[in-house]
Amino acid sequence: MTMRVGVALGRYAPHITRALSQRIGIEAETVPPDVDAQEYDLFIAVDDEPVPHGTEVRRYITDHRVRAAQWTVVAARCLLTAAVKKGNQTPIVAPLPVDSPKPVHSPQTGVALLEDKHQTRLRDTFDSAGLEILEIDNPQVGIVIDPSASESHLEPLRKAMSEEKVIVAMSSNTTAADTIQHNSNGYLLSQLLQIRPAIEELMRNDNERLRLGFEARKSVAAANWQRVIRALLLDGRTGNPHIEEFGPWSAKKRWKERLGHAHRWESARYSNNQLALPEEHVDLSGLGQLRKMNIERTMSSGDL
C-alpha cells in the first residue's frame, strides 16, 4: 500500500520531496496549507511552515525559536532539551544537510561577521586595527566570526563549514559547540577579547586555515536528506538519547532503553550467519559482508 505524504512549501521542500520519492511505497508532493488534509496520510514540514489541519504532522526543527508543537526530529543535539520540553520524549537528531560546491581555491584571509548584538563592538575593534569586515558571500572570505554568546542560527554555520571557511565562535554558544570541536574543525573561544588575536593568527597562518577549513567541510559532509527522512518516518522508538555517553557500558545502557522488547537479543549468539536465542533465531545470510562483520564485532564486544 502506498503512503501519500504532503510536504509543506518552504526552502527545503524540494530536497525533502526528492528524498521521499526515492523510497519504495511513498508518493510525495509539495502542498499548500489549504489542501484537503484527508487526501494525505502524513504531512512533513520544517520549523513553523504551515500545514493543513486534520492529519498527522511531523516536523524537522532547525531553530530554537520554532513555536510549533511537533518537534519530531531536530537538526542539532543542542535542540534535544527543547524538544523534550515541547512534549516529545523520544526526539531524534539528524544533522542539517548543506549542499555547497567544493571551493576551487584555498580558504582566503577575508573575514565575515554573522549578525549578533556584539557585532557593532567587534566591527569597531577590527576597524581600529585596520581589518575590513566583508559580507559573508564575498569570495574573499575564508574566516567567519559568530560572536553569539548563547545560541545562533545553525544553517549559516554549517554552510560556511561546507565551504571550508573557518568558524570562530564562543564556547558558550550551544549551537556552535554542537558542530565545532575547538582546534579541530574551528575555534571555540571563552571571551570576545580573544577573537581579534585568533583572527590575526589565522590570517597569517595559511596552513592552519587550510587544515581547519578541510576538517570543517569533512565534519558536515556526511549529513544528507535521506537520513533526515528516515528519522522523520521512524515509528515506535523507545528511550531517551544519552548522546553524551560513550563506551561499552553506556552503549549497553542505551540499547536497553531504546530497544524495548528487542532487548532480549542482547544475550543472543552470532555464528554461521545466524543470530540465535535458545528458542528463536534470525537468518542474516542475506546481509552484505560489511554488515555481517559489524554484527560479529558488536556481539563479541558486548556492545548490545
PDB file of C-alpha atoms in Angstrom:
ATOM      1  CA  MET A   1       0.000   0.000   0.000  1.00  0.00           C
ATOM      2  CA  THR A   2       1.351   3.414  -0.990  1.00  0.00           C
ATOM      3  CA  MET A   3       1.666   6.133   1.641  1.00  0.00           C
ATOM      4  CA  ARG A   4       0.827   9.604   0.408  1.00  0.00           C
ATOM      5  CA  VAL A   5       2.941  12.315   2.054  1.00  0.00           C
ATOM      6  CA  GLY A   6       2.440  16.051   1.730  1.00  0.00           C
ATOM      7  CA  VAL A   7       5.481  18.305   2.108  1.00  0.00           C
ATOM      8  CA  ALA A   8       4.922  21.873   3.303  1.00  0.00           C
ATOM      9  CA  LEU A   9       6.068  24.627   0.975  1.00  0.00           C
ATOM     10  CA  GLY A  10       9.435  26.014   2.017  1.00  0.00           C
ATOM     11  CA  ARG A  11      13.111  26.348   1.151  1.00  0.00           C
ATOM     12  CA  TYR A  12      13.866  22.678   1.919  1.00  0.00           C
ATOM     13  CA  ALA A  13      10.723  21.264   0.290  1.00  0.00           C
ATOM     14  CA  PRO A  14      12.462  20.177  -2.972  1.00  0.00           C
ATOM     15  CA  HIS A  15      15.131  18.267  -1.027  1.00  0.00           C
ATOM     16  CA  ILE A  16      12.578  16.561   1.223  1.00  0.00           C
ATOM     17  CA  THR A  17      10.240  15.672  -1.641  1.00  0.00           C
ATOM     18  CA  ARG A  18      13.108  14.222  -3.677  1.00  0.00           C
ATOM     19  CA  ALA A  19      14.325  12.121  -0.747  1.00  0.00           C
ATOM     20  CA  LEU A  20      10.808  10.832  -0.040  1.00  0.00           C
ATOM     21  CA  SER A  21      10.219   9.954  -3.687  1.00  0.00           C
ATOM     22  CA  GLN A  22      13.301   7.718  -3.670  1.00  0.00           C
ATOM     23  CA  ARG A  23      11.725   5.485  -1.020  1.00  0.00           C
ATOM     24  CA  ILE A  24       9.578   2.495  -2.001  1.00  0.00           C
ATOM     25  CA  GLY A  25       5.883   2.776  -1.251  1.00  0.00           C
ATOM     26  CA  ILE A  26       5.775   6.548  -0.789  1.00  0.00           C
ATOM     27  CA  GLU A  27       4.156   9.127  -3.011  1.00  0.00           C
ATOM     28  CA  ALA A  28       5.297  12.641  -2.076  1.00  0.00           C
ATOM     29  CA  GLU A  29       4.460  16.127  -3.292  1.00  0.00           C
ATOM     30  CA  THR A  30       4.643  19.693  -2.023  1.00  0.00           C
ATOM     31  CA  VAL A  31       1.311  21.054  -0.826  1.00  0.00           C
ATOM     32  CA  PRO A  32      -0.123  24.470   0.070  1.00  0.00           C
ATOM     33  CA  PRO A  33      -1.595  24.929   3.574  1.00  0.00           C
ATOM     34  CA  ASP A  34      -5.194  24.951   2.257  1.00  0.00           C
ATOM     35  CA  VAL A  35      -5.075  21.486   0.637  1.00  0.00           C
ATOM     36  CA  ASP A  36      -7.588  18.813   1.729  1.00  0.00           C
ATOM     37  CA  ALA A  37      -5.836  17.042   4.621  1.00  0.00           C
ATOM     38  CA  GLN A  38      -7.890  13.886   4.189  1.00  0.00           C
ATOM     39  CA  GLU A  39      -6.112  13.114   0.912  1.00  0.00           C
ATOM     40  CA  TYR A  40      -2.796  12.532   2.709  1.00  0.00           C
ATOM     41  CA  ASP A  41      -1.524  10.036   5.276  1.00  0.00           C
ATOM     42  CA  LEU A  42       1.127  12.348   6.684  1.00  0.00           C
ATOM     43  CA  PHE A  43       2.492  15.865   6.411  1.00  0.00           C
ATOM     44  CA  ILE A  44       6.149  16.822   6.787  1.00  0.00           C
ATOM     45  CA  ALA A  45       7.229  20.380   7.495  1.00  0.00           C
ATOM     46  CA  VAL A  46      10.339  22.276   8.560  1.00  0.00           C
ATOM     47  CA  ASP A  47      10.188  24.579  11.582  1.00  0.00           C
ATOM     48  CA  ASP A  48       6.978  26.670  11.560  1.00  0.00           C
ATOM     49  CA  GLU A  49       5.939  26.036   7.955  1.00  0.00           C
ATOM     50  CA  PRO A  50       2.100  25.939   7.778  1.00  0.00           C
ATOM     51  CA  VAL A  51       0.339  22.660   7.006  1.00  0.00           C
ATOM     52  CA  PRO A  52      -3.340  21.626   6.767  1.00  0.00           C
ATOM     53  CA  HIS A  53      -5.121  20.531   9.931  1.00  0.00           C
ATOM     54  CA  GLY A  54      -6.602  17.090  10.433  1.00  0.00           C
ATOM     55  CA  THR A  55      -3.692  14.768   9.566  1.00  0.00           C
ATOM     56  CA  GLU A  56      -0.555  13.847  11.496  1.00  0.00           C
ATOM     57  CA  VAL A  57       2.319  16.318  11.128  1.00  0.00           C
ATOM     58  CA  ARG A  58       5.994  15.574  11.644  1.00  0.00           C
ATOM     59  CA  ARG A  59       8.464  18.442  11.762  1.00  0.00           C
ATOM     60  CA  TYR A  60      12.175  18.849  11.239  1.00  0.00           C
ATOM     61  CA  ILE A  61      13.359  21.557  13.634  1.00  0.00           C
ATOM     62  CA  THR A  62      16.417  23.638  12.752  1.00  0.00           C
ATOM     63  CA  ASP A  63      15.990  26.657  15.045  1.00  0.00           C
ATOM     64  CA  HIS A  64      15.463  27.067  18.798  1.00  0.00           C
ATOM     65  CA  ARG A  65      12.814  29.762  18.267  1.00  0.00           C
ATOM     66  CA  VAL A  66      10.294  27.494  16.494  1.00  0.00           C
ATOM     67  CA  ARG A  67       6.836  27.702  18.082  1.00  0.00           C
ATOM     68  CA  ALA A  68       5.223  24.624  16.529  1.00  0.00           C
ATOM     69  CA  ALA A  69       4.364  21.805  18.940  1.00  0.00           C
ATOM     70  CA  GLN A  70       5.673  18.912  16.835  1.00  0.00           C
ATOM     71  CA  TRP A  71       9.435  18.697  17.413  1.00  0.00           C
ATOM     72  CA  THR A  72       9.795  15.261  15.809  1.00  0.00           C
ATOM     73  CA  VAL A  73      13.393  15.431  14.585  1.00  0.00           C
ATOM     74  CA  VAL A  74      15.933  18.121  15.446  1.00  0.00           C
ATOM     75  CA  ALA A  75      18.887  19.281  13.385  1.00  0.00           C
ATOM     76  CA  ALA A  76      21.346  19.542  16.290  1.00  0.00           C
ATOM     77  CA  ARG A  77      21.876  17.991  19.700  1.00  0.00           C
ATOM     78  CA  CYS A  78      21.518  21.365  21.400  1.00  0.00           C
ATOM     79  CA  LEU A  79      17.808  21.280  20.438  1.00  0.00           C
ATOM     80  CA  LEU A  80      17.082  17.963  22.208  1.00  0.00           C
ATOM     81  CA  THR A  81      16.220  19.535  25.565  1.00  0.00           C
ATOM     82  CA  ALA A  82      13.769  21.953  23.957  1.00  0.00           C
ATOM     83  CA  ALA A  83      12.177  19.060  22.065  1.00  0.00           C
ATOM     84  CA  VAL A  84      11.551  17.192  25.318  1.00  0.00           C
ATOM     85  CA  LYS A  85      10.013  20.326  26.842  1.00  0.00           C
ATOM     86  CA  LYS A  86       7.714  20.505  23.821  1.00  0.00           C
ATOM     87  CA  GLY A  87       6.402  17.052  24.713  1.00  0.00           C
ATOM     88  CA  ASN A  88       8.481  14.766  22.509  1.00  0.00           C
ATOM     89  CA  GLN A  89      10.036  12.322  24.971  1.00  0.00           C
ATOM     90  CA  THR A  90      11.988  10.495  22.238  1.00  0.00           C
ATOM     91  CA  PRO A  91      13.449  13.177  19.957  1.00  0.00           C
ATOM     92  CA  ILE A  92      15.922  12.179  17.266  1.00  0.00           C
ATOM     93  CA  VAL A  93      18.868  14.137  15.891  1.00  0.00           C
ATOM     94  CA  ALA A  94      19.548  14.224  12.157  1.00  0.00           C
ATOM     95  CA  PRO A  95      22.176  16.875  11.290  1.00  0.00           C
ATOM     96  CA  LEU A  96      21.101  19.591   8.859  1.00  0.00           C
ATOM     97  CA  PRO A  97      22.375  18.831   5.332  1.00  0.00           C
ATOM     98  CA  VAL A  98      24.026  21.655   3.446  1.00  0.00           C
ATOM     99  CA  ASP A  99      24.787  21.493  -0.237  1.00  0.00           C
ATOM    100  CA  SER A 100      27.747  23.600  -1.320  1.00  0.00           C
ATOM    101  CA  PRO A 101      30.213  23.094  -4.181  1.00  0.00           C
ATOM    102  CA  LYS A 102      33.783  22.316  -3.258  1.00  0.00           C
ATOM    103  CA  PRO A 103      35.876  25.506  -3.256  1.00  0.00           C
ATOM    104  CA  VAL A 104      38.201  25.915  -6.231  1.00  0.00           C
ATOM    105  CA  HIS A 105      40.848  27.678  -4.160  1.00  0.00           C
ATOM    106  CA  SER A 106      42.302  27.512  -0.667  1.00  0.00           C
ATOM    107  CA  PRO A 107      40.456  29.345   2.146  1.00  0.00           C
ATOM    108  CA  GLN A 108      41.053  33.068   1.843  1.00  0.00           C
ATOM    109  CA  THR A 109      42.056  35.595   4.507  1.00  0.00           C
ATOM    110  CA  GLY A 110      38.897  37.722   4.318  1.00  0.00           C
ATOM    111  CA  VAL A 111      36.750  37.955   7.460  1.00  0.00           C
ATOM    112  CA  ALA A 112      32.942  37.975   7.725  1.00  0.00           C
ATOM    113  CA  LEU A 113      30.792  38.571  10.786  1.00  0.00           C
ATOM    114  CA  LEU A 114      27.450  36.891  11.491  1.00  0.00           C
ATOM    115  CA  GLU A 115      24.717  39.137  12.859  1.00  0.00           C
ATOM    116  CA  ASP A 116      24.627  39.484  16.647  1.00  0.00           C
ATOM    117  CA  LYS A 117      24.241  42.152  19.311  1.00  0.00           C
ATOM    118  CA  HIS A 118      28.046  42.198  19.707  1.00  0.00           C
ATOM    119  CA  GLN A 119      28.747  42.869  16.033  1.00  0.00           C
ATOM    120  CA  THR A 120      28.992  46.664  16.380  1.00  0.00           C
ATOM    121  CA  ARG A 121      31.600  46.334  19.107  1.00  0.00           C
ATOM    122  CA  LEU A 122      33.576  43.824  17.064  1.00  0.00           C
ATOM    123  CA  ARG A 123      33.376  45.934  13.916  1.00  0.00           C
ATOM    124  CA  ASP A 124      34.821  48.892  15.845  1.00  0.00           C
ATOM    125  CA  THR A 125      37.608  46.654  17.180  1.00  0.00           C
ATOM    126  CA  PHE A 126      38.533  45.443  13.705  1.00  0.00           C
ATOM    127  CA  ASP A 127      38.218  48.919  12.168  1.00  0.00           C
ATOM    128  CA  SER A 128      40.671  50.284  14.734  1.00  0.00           C
ATOM    129  CA  ALA A 129      43.107  47.538  13.737  1.00  0.00           C
ATOM    130  CA  GLY A 130      42.672  48.262  10.037  1.00  0.00           C
ATOM    131  CA  LEU A 131      40.919  44.939   9.330  1.00  0.00           C
ATOM    132  CA  GLU A 132      37.984  45.033   6.933  1.00  0.00           C
ATOM    133  CA  ILE A 133      34.811  43.053   7.626  1.00  0.00           C
ATOM    134  CA  LEU A 134      33.318  41.613   4.406  1.00  0.00           C
ATOM    135  CA  GLU A 135      29.900  40.231   3.522  1.00  0.00           C
ATOM    136  CA  ILE A 136      29.697  36.512   4.141  1.00  0.00           C
ATOM    137  CA  ASP A 137      29.057  35.650   0.474  1.00  0.00           C
ATOM    138  CA  ASN A 138      32.180  37.535  -0.651  1.00  0.00           C
ATOM    139  CA  PRO A 139      34.538  35.056  -2.386  1.00  0.00           C
ATOM    140  CA  GLN A 140      37.458  36.520  -0.434  1.00  0.00           C
ATOM    141  CA  VAL A 141      36.002  35.335   2.881  1.00  0.00           C
ATOM    142  CA  GLY A 142      37.766  32.382   4.487  1.00  0.00           C
ATOM    143  CA  ILE A 143      37.092  33.152   8.161  1.00  0.00           C
ATOM    144  CA  VAL A 144      33.641  33.624   9.727  1.00  0.00           C
ATOM    145  CA  ILE A 145      33.037  35.023  13.215  1.00  0.00           C
ATOM    146  CA  ASP A 146      29.935  34.056  15.186  1.00  0.00           C
ATOM    147  CA  PRO A 147      30.039  36.240  18.330  1.00  0.00           C
ATOM    148  CA  SER A 148      26.771  34.962  19.829  1.00  0.00           C
ATOM    149  CA  ALA A 149      27.172  34.041  23.492  1.00  0.00           C
ATOM    150  CA  SER A 150      24.279  31.564  23.740  1.00  0.00           C
ATOM    151  CA  GLU A 151      22.523  30.314  20.601  1.00  0.00           C
ATOM    152  CA  SER A 152      22.732  31.179  16.924  1.00  0.00           C
ATOM    153  CA  HIS A 153      21.383  30.117  13.552  1.00  0.00           C
ATOM    154  CA  LEU A 154      22.557  26.655  12.532  1.00  0.00           C
ATOM    155  CA  GLU A 155      22.432  26.911   8.750  1.00  0.00           C
ATOM    156  CA  PRO A 156      24.933  29.800   8.267  1.00  0.00           C
ATOM    157  CA  LEU A 157      27.475  27.942  10.411  1.00  0.00           C
ATOM    158  CA  ARG A 158      27.141  24.631   8.578  1.00  0.00           C
ATOM    159  CA  LYS A 159      27.053  26.310   5.165  1.00  0.00           C
ATOM    160  CA  ALA A 160      30.266  28.202   5.907  1.00  0.00           C
ATOM    161  CA  MET A 161      31.903  24.987   7.134  1.00  0.00           C
ATOM    162  CA  SER A 162      30.848  23.164   3.959  1.00  0.00           C
ATOM    163  CA  GLU A 163      32.673  25.875   2.001  1.00  0.00           C
ATOM    164  CA  GLU A 164      35.869  25.237   4.006  1.00  0.00           C
ATOM    165  CA  LYS A 165      35.594  28.527   5.858  1.00  0.00           C
ATOM    166  CA  VAL A 166      36.976  28.600   9.394  1.00  0.00           C
ATOM    167  CA  ILE A 167      34.411  29.365  12.100  1.00  0.00           C
ATOM    168  CA  VAL A 168      35.487  31.330  15.167  1.00  0.00           C
ATOM    169  CA  ALA A 169      32.737  31.195  17.787  1.00  0.00           C
ATOM    170  CA  MET A 170      32.151  31.338  21.523  1.00  0.00           C
ATOM    171  CA  SER A 171      32.333  28.148  23.602  1.00  0.00           C
ATOM    172  CA  SER A 172      29.163  29.242  25.447  1.00  0.00           C
ATOM    173  CA  ASN A 173      27.239  29.177  22.153  1.00  0.00           C
ATOM    174  CA  THR A 174      25.473  25.798  22.262  1.00  0.00           C
ATOM    175  CA  THR A 175      24.730  25.831  18.517  1.00  0.00           C
ATOM    176  CA  ALA A 176      28.376  26.346  17.601  1.00  0.00           C
ATOM    177  CA  ALA A 177      29.675  23.974  20.275  1.00  0.00           C
ATOM    178  CA  ASP A 178      27.400  21.243  18.929  1.00  0.00           C
ATOM    179  CA  THR A 179      29.055  21.412  15.498  1.00  0.00           C
ATOM    180  CA  ILE A 180      32.579  22.624  16.219  1.00  0.00           C
ATOM    181  CA  GLN A 181      35.398  20.976  18.131  1.00  0.00           C
ATOM    182  CA  HIS A 182      37.968  23.529  19.237  1.00  0.00           C
ATOM    183  CA  ASN A 183      41.199  23.459  17.275  1.00  0.00           C
ATOM    184  CA  SER A 184      39.915  20.524  15.235  1.00  0.00           C
ATOM    185  CA  ASN A 185      37.422  21.991  12.742  1.00  0.00           C
ATOM    186  CA  GLY A 186      37.197  25.554  14.035  1.00  0.00           C
ATOM    187  CA  TYR A 187      37.812  27.705  17.111  1.00  0.00           C
ATOM    188  CA  LEU A 188      35.679  27.994  20.249  1.00  0.00           C
ATOM    189  CA  LEU A 189      36.771  30.875  22.479  1.00  0.00           C
ATOM    190  CA  SER A 190      35.752  31.814  26.015  1.00  0.00           C
ATOM    191  CA  GLN A 191      35.941  35.623  25.692  1.00  0.00           C
ATOM    192  CA  LEU A 192      35.225  38.192  22.994  1.00  0.00           C
ATOM    193  CA  LEU A 193      38.663  39.694  23.635  1.00  0.00           C
ATOM    194  CA  GLN A 194      40.232  36.511  22.279  1.00  0.00           C
ATOM    195  CA  ILE A 195      38.602  36.871  18.849  1.00  0.00           C
ATOM    196  CA  ARG A 196      40.896  39.506  17.337  1.00  0.00           C
ATOM    197  CA  PRO A 197      44.199  37.701  18.193  1.00  0.00           C
ATOM    198  CA  ALA A 198      42.745  34.430  16.892  1.00  0.00           C
ATOM    199  CA  ILE A 199      41.666  36.063  13.618  1.00  0.00           C
ATOM    200  CA  GLU A 200      45.038  37.738  13.123  1.00  0.00           C
ATOM    201  CA  GLU A 201      46.815  34.407  13.636  1.00  0.00           C
ATOM    202  CA  LEU A 202      44.509  32.669  11.138  1.00  0.00           C
ATOM    203  CA  MET A 203      45.159  35.397   8.570  1.00  0.00           C
ATOM    204  CA  ARG A 204      48.911  34.886   8.929  1.00  0.00           C
ATOM    205  CA  ASN A 205      48.943  31.096   9.073  1.00  0.00           C
ATOM    206  CA  ASP A 206      47.882  29.650   5.706  1.00  0.00           C
ATOM    207  CA  ASN A 207      48.472  26.041   6.781  1.00  0.00           C
ATOM    208  CA  GLU A 208      46.287  26.357   9.867  1.00  0.00           C
ATOM    209  CA  ARG A 209      43.493  27.971   7.856  1.00  0.00           C
ATOM    210  CA  LEU A 210      43.728  25.200   5.273  1.00  0.00           C
ATOM    211  CA  ARG A 211      43.691  22.463   7.929  1.00  0.00           C
ATOM    212  CA  LEU A 212      40.710  23.820   9.841  1.00  0.00           C
ATOM    213  CA  GLY A 213      38.761  24.513   6.642  1.00  0.00           C
ATOM    214  CA  PHE A 214      39.340  20.989   5.348  1.00  0.00           C
ATOM    215  CA  GLU A 215      38.236  19.441   8.658  1.00  0.00           C
ATOM    216  CA  ALA A 216      35.200  21.735   8.799  1.00  0.00           C
ATOM    217  CA  ARG A 217      33.944  20.585   5.405  1.00  0.00           C
ATOM    218  CA  LYS A 218      34.593  16.943   6.259  1.00  0.00           C
ATOM    219  CA  SER A 219      32.651  17.175   9.526  1.00  0.00           C
ATOM    220  CA  VAL A 220      29.408  18.320   7.836  1.00  0.00           C
ATOM    221  CA  ALA A 221      29.706  16.301   4.621  1.00  0.00           C
ATOM    222  CA  ALA A 222      28.039  13.139   5.975  1.00  0.00           C
ATOM    223  CA  ALA A 223      24.644  14.773   6.562  1.00  0.00           C
ATOM    224  CA  ASN A 224      22.023  14.044   3.902  1.00  0.00           C
ATOM    225  CA  TRP A 225      18.274  14.340   3.387  1.00  0.00           C
ATOM    226  CA  GLN A 226      17.759  10.579   3.222  1.00  0.00           C
ATOM    227  CA  ARG A 227      18.903  10.365   6.831  1.00  0.00           C
ATOM    228  CA  VAL A 228      16.543  13.177   7.830  1.00  0.00           C
ATOM    229  CA  ILE A 229      13.611  11.460   6.108  1.00  0.00           C
ATOM    230  CA  ARG A 230      14.428   8.111   7.686  1.00  0.00           C
ATOM    231  CA  ALA A 231      14.332   9.760  11.122  1.00  0.00           C
ATOM    232  CA  LEU A 232      11.030  11.510  10.352  1.00  0.00           C
ATOM    233  CA  LEU A 233       9.395   8.257   9.260  1.00  0.00           C
ATOM    234  CA  LEU A 234      10.503   6.204  12.280  1.00  0.00           C
ATOM    235  CA  ASP A 235       7.739   4.791  14.488  1.00  0.00           C
ATOM    236  CA  GLY A 236       7.778   3.189  17.906  1.00  0.00           C
ATOM    237  CA  ARG A 237      11.197   4.304  19.115  1.00  0.00           C
ATOM    238  CA  THR A 238      11.663   3.938  22.882  1.00  0.00           C
ATOM    239  CA  GLY A 239      14.087   5.521  25.308  1.00  0.00           C
ATOM    240  CA  ASN A 240      15.779   8.878  25.560  1.00  0.00           C
ATOM    241  CA  PRO A 241      19.025   9.613  23.685  1.00  0.00           C
ATOM    242  CA  HIS A 242      22.039   9.766  26.012  1.00  0.00           C
ATOM    243  CA  ILE A 243      24.343  11.210  23.397  1.00  0.00           C
ATOM    244  CA  GLU A 244      26.992  12.388  25.833  1.00  0.00           C
ATOM    245  CA  GLU A 245      27.829   8.848  26.990  1.00  0.00           C
ATOM    246  CA  PHE A 246      30.106   6.519  25.040  1.00  0.00           C
ATOM    247  CA  GLY A 247      31.904   3.236  25.636  1.00  0.00           C
ATOM    248  CA  PRO A 248      30.663  -0.366  26.002  1.00  0.00           C
ATOM    249  CA  TRP A 249      28.780   0.048  29.277  1.00  0.00           C
ATOM    250  CA  SER A 250      26.950   3.235  28.317  1.00  0.00           C
ATOM    251  CA  ALA A 251      26.213   1.722  24.906  1.00  0.00           C
ATOM    252  CA  LYS A 252      24.637  -1.295  26.600  1.00  0.00           C
ATOM    253  CA  LYS A 253      22.507   1.052  28.728  1.00  0.00           C
ATOM    254  CA  ARG A 254      21.347   2.979  25.665  1.00  0.00           C
ATOM    255  CA  TRP A 255      20.392  -0.217  23.852  1.00  0.00           C
ATOM    256  CA  LYS A 256      18.339  -1.406  26.812  1.00  0.00           C
ATOM    257  CA  GLU A 257      16.386   1.856  26.914  1.00  0.00           C
ATOM    258  CA  ARG A 258      15.903   2.234  23.183  1.00  0.00           C
ATOM    259  CA  LEU A 259      15.211  -1.297  22.016  1.00  0.00           C
ATOM    260  CA  GLY A 260      12.395  -2.091  24.450  1.00  0.00           C
ATOM    261  CA  HIS A 261      11.129  -5.616  23.709  1.00  0.00           C
ATOM    262  CA  ALA A 262      14.113  -6.230  21.411  1.00  0.00           C
ATOM    263  CA  HIS A 263      16.416  -6.027  24.433  1.00  0.00           C
ATOM    264  CA  ARG A 264      16.218  -9.823  24.843  1.00  0.00           C
ATOM    265  CA  TRP A 265      18.555 -10.131  21.840  1.00  0.00           C
ATOM    266  CA  GLU A 266      21.454  -8.851  23.949  1.00  0.00           C
ATOM    267  CA  SER A 267      22.022 -12.452  25.063  1.00  0.00           C
ATOM    268  CA  ALA A 268      21.925 -13.831  21.506  1.00  0.00           C
ATOM    269  CA  ARG A 269      24.872 -15.549  19.852  1.00  0.00           C
ATOM    270  CA  TYR A 270      26.032 -14.936  16.294  1.00  0.00           C
ATOM    271  CA  SER A 271      27.503 -17.755  14.252  1.00  0.00           C
ATOM    272  CA  ASN A 272      27.276 -19.064  10.680  1.00  0.00           C
ATOM    273  CA  ASN A 273      25.047 -16.148   9.564  1.00  0.00           C
ATOM    274  CA  GLN A 274      22.564 -16.904  12.373  1.00  0.00           C
ATOM    275  CA  LEU A 275      21.642 -14.613  15.287  1.00  0.00           C
ATOM    276  CA  ALA A 276      20.269 -17.132  17.766  1.00  0.00           C
ATOM    277  CA  LEU A 277      18.484 -17.420  21.097  1.00  0.00           C
ATOM    278  CA  PRO A 278      17.708 -20.835  22.639  1.00  0.00           C
ATOM    279  CA  GLU A 279      14.254 -20.949  21.018  1.00  0.00           C
ATOM    280  CA  GLU A 280      14.489 -18.345  18.269  1.00  0.00           C
ATOM    281  CA  HIS A 281      16.872 -17.315  15.507  1.00  0.00           C
ATOM    282  CA  VAL A 282      17.204 -14.797  12.690  1.00  0.00           C
ATOM    283  CA  ASP A 283      18.842 -15.662   9.364  1.00  0.00           C
ATOM    284  CA  LEU A 284      21.275 -12.904   8.365  1.00  0.00           C
ATOM    285  CA  SER A 285      22.743 -14.617   5.311  1.00  0.00           C
ATOM    286  CA  GLY A 286      21.191 -12.001   3.018  1.00  0.00           C
ATOM    287  CA  LEU A 287      23.193  -9.154   4.560  1.00  0.00           C
ATOM    288  CA  GLY A 288      26.317  -7.744   2.956  1.00  0.00           C
ATOM    289  CA  GLN A 289      29.745  -8.779   4.169  1.00  0.00           C
ATOM    290  CA  LEU A 290      30.451  -5.446   5.872  1.00  0.00           C
ATOM    291  CA  ARG A 291      27.252  -5.611   7.922  1.00  0.00           C
ATOM    292  CA  LYS A 292      27.980  -9.191   8.937  1.00  0.00           C
ATOM    293  CA  MET A 293      31.438  -8.161  10.110  1.00  0.00           C
ATOM    294  CA  ASN A 294      29.981  -5.278  12.136  1.00  0.00           C
ATOM    295  CA  ILE A 295      27.410  -7.568  13.779  1.00  0.00           C
ATOM    296  CA  GLU A 296      30.050 -10.145  14.655  1.00  0.00           C
ATOM    297  CA  ARG A 297      32.332  -7.500  16.114  1.00  0.00           C
ATOM    298  CA  THR A 298      29.483  -5.895  18.094  1.00  0.00           C
ATOM    299  CA  MET A 299      28.273  -9.192  19.528  1.00  0.00           C
ATOM    300  CA  SER A 300      31.775 -10.214  20.587  1.00  0.00           C
ATOM    301  CA  SER A 301      32.498  -6.822  22.226  1.00  0.00           C
ATOM    302  CA  GLY A 302      29.398  -6.853  24.428  1.00  0.00           C
ATOM    303  CA  ASP A 303      28.107  -3.614  22.933  1.00  0.00           C
ATOM    304  CA  LEU A 304      24.498  -4.854  22.784  1.00  0.00           C
TER     305      LEU A 304
END
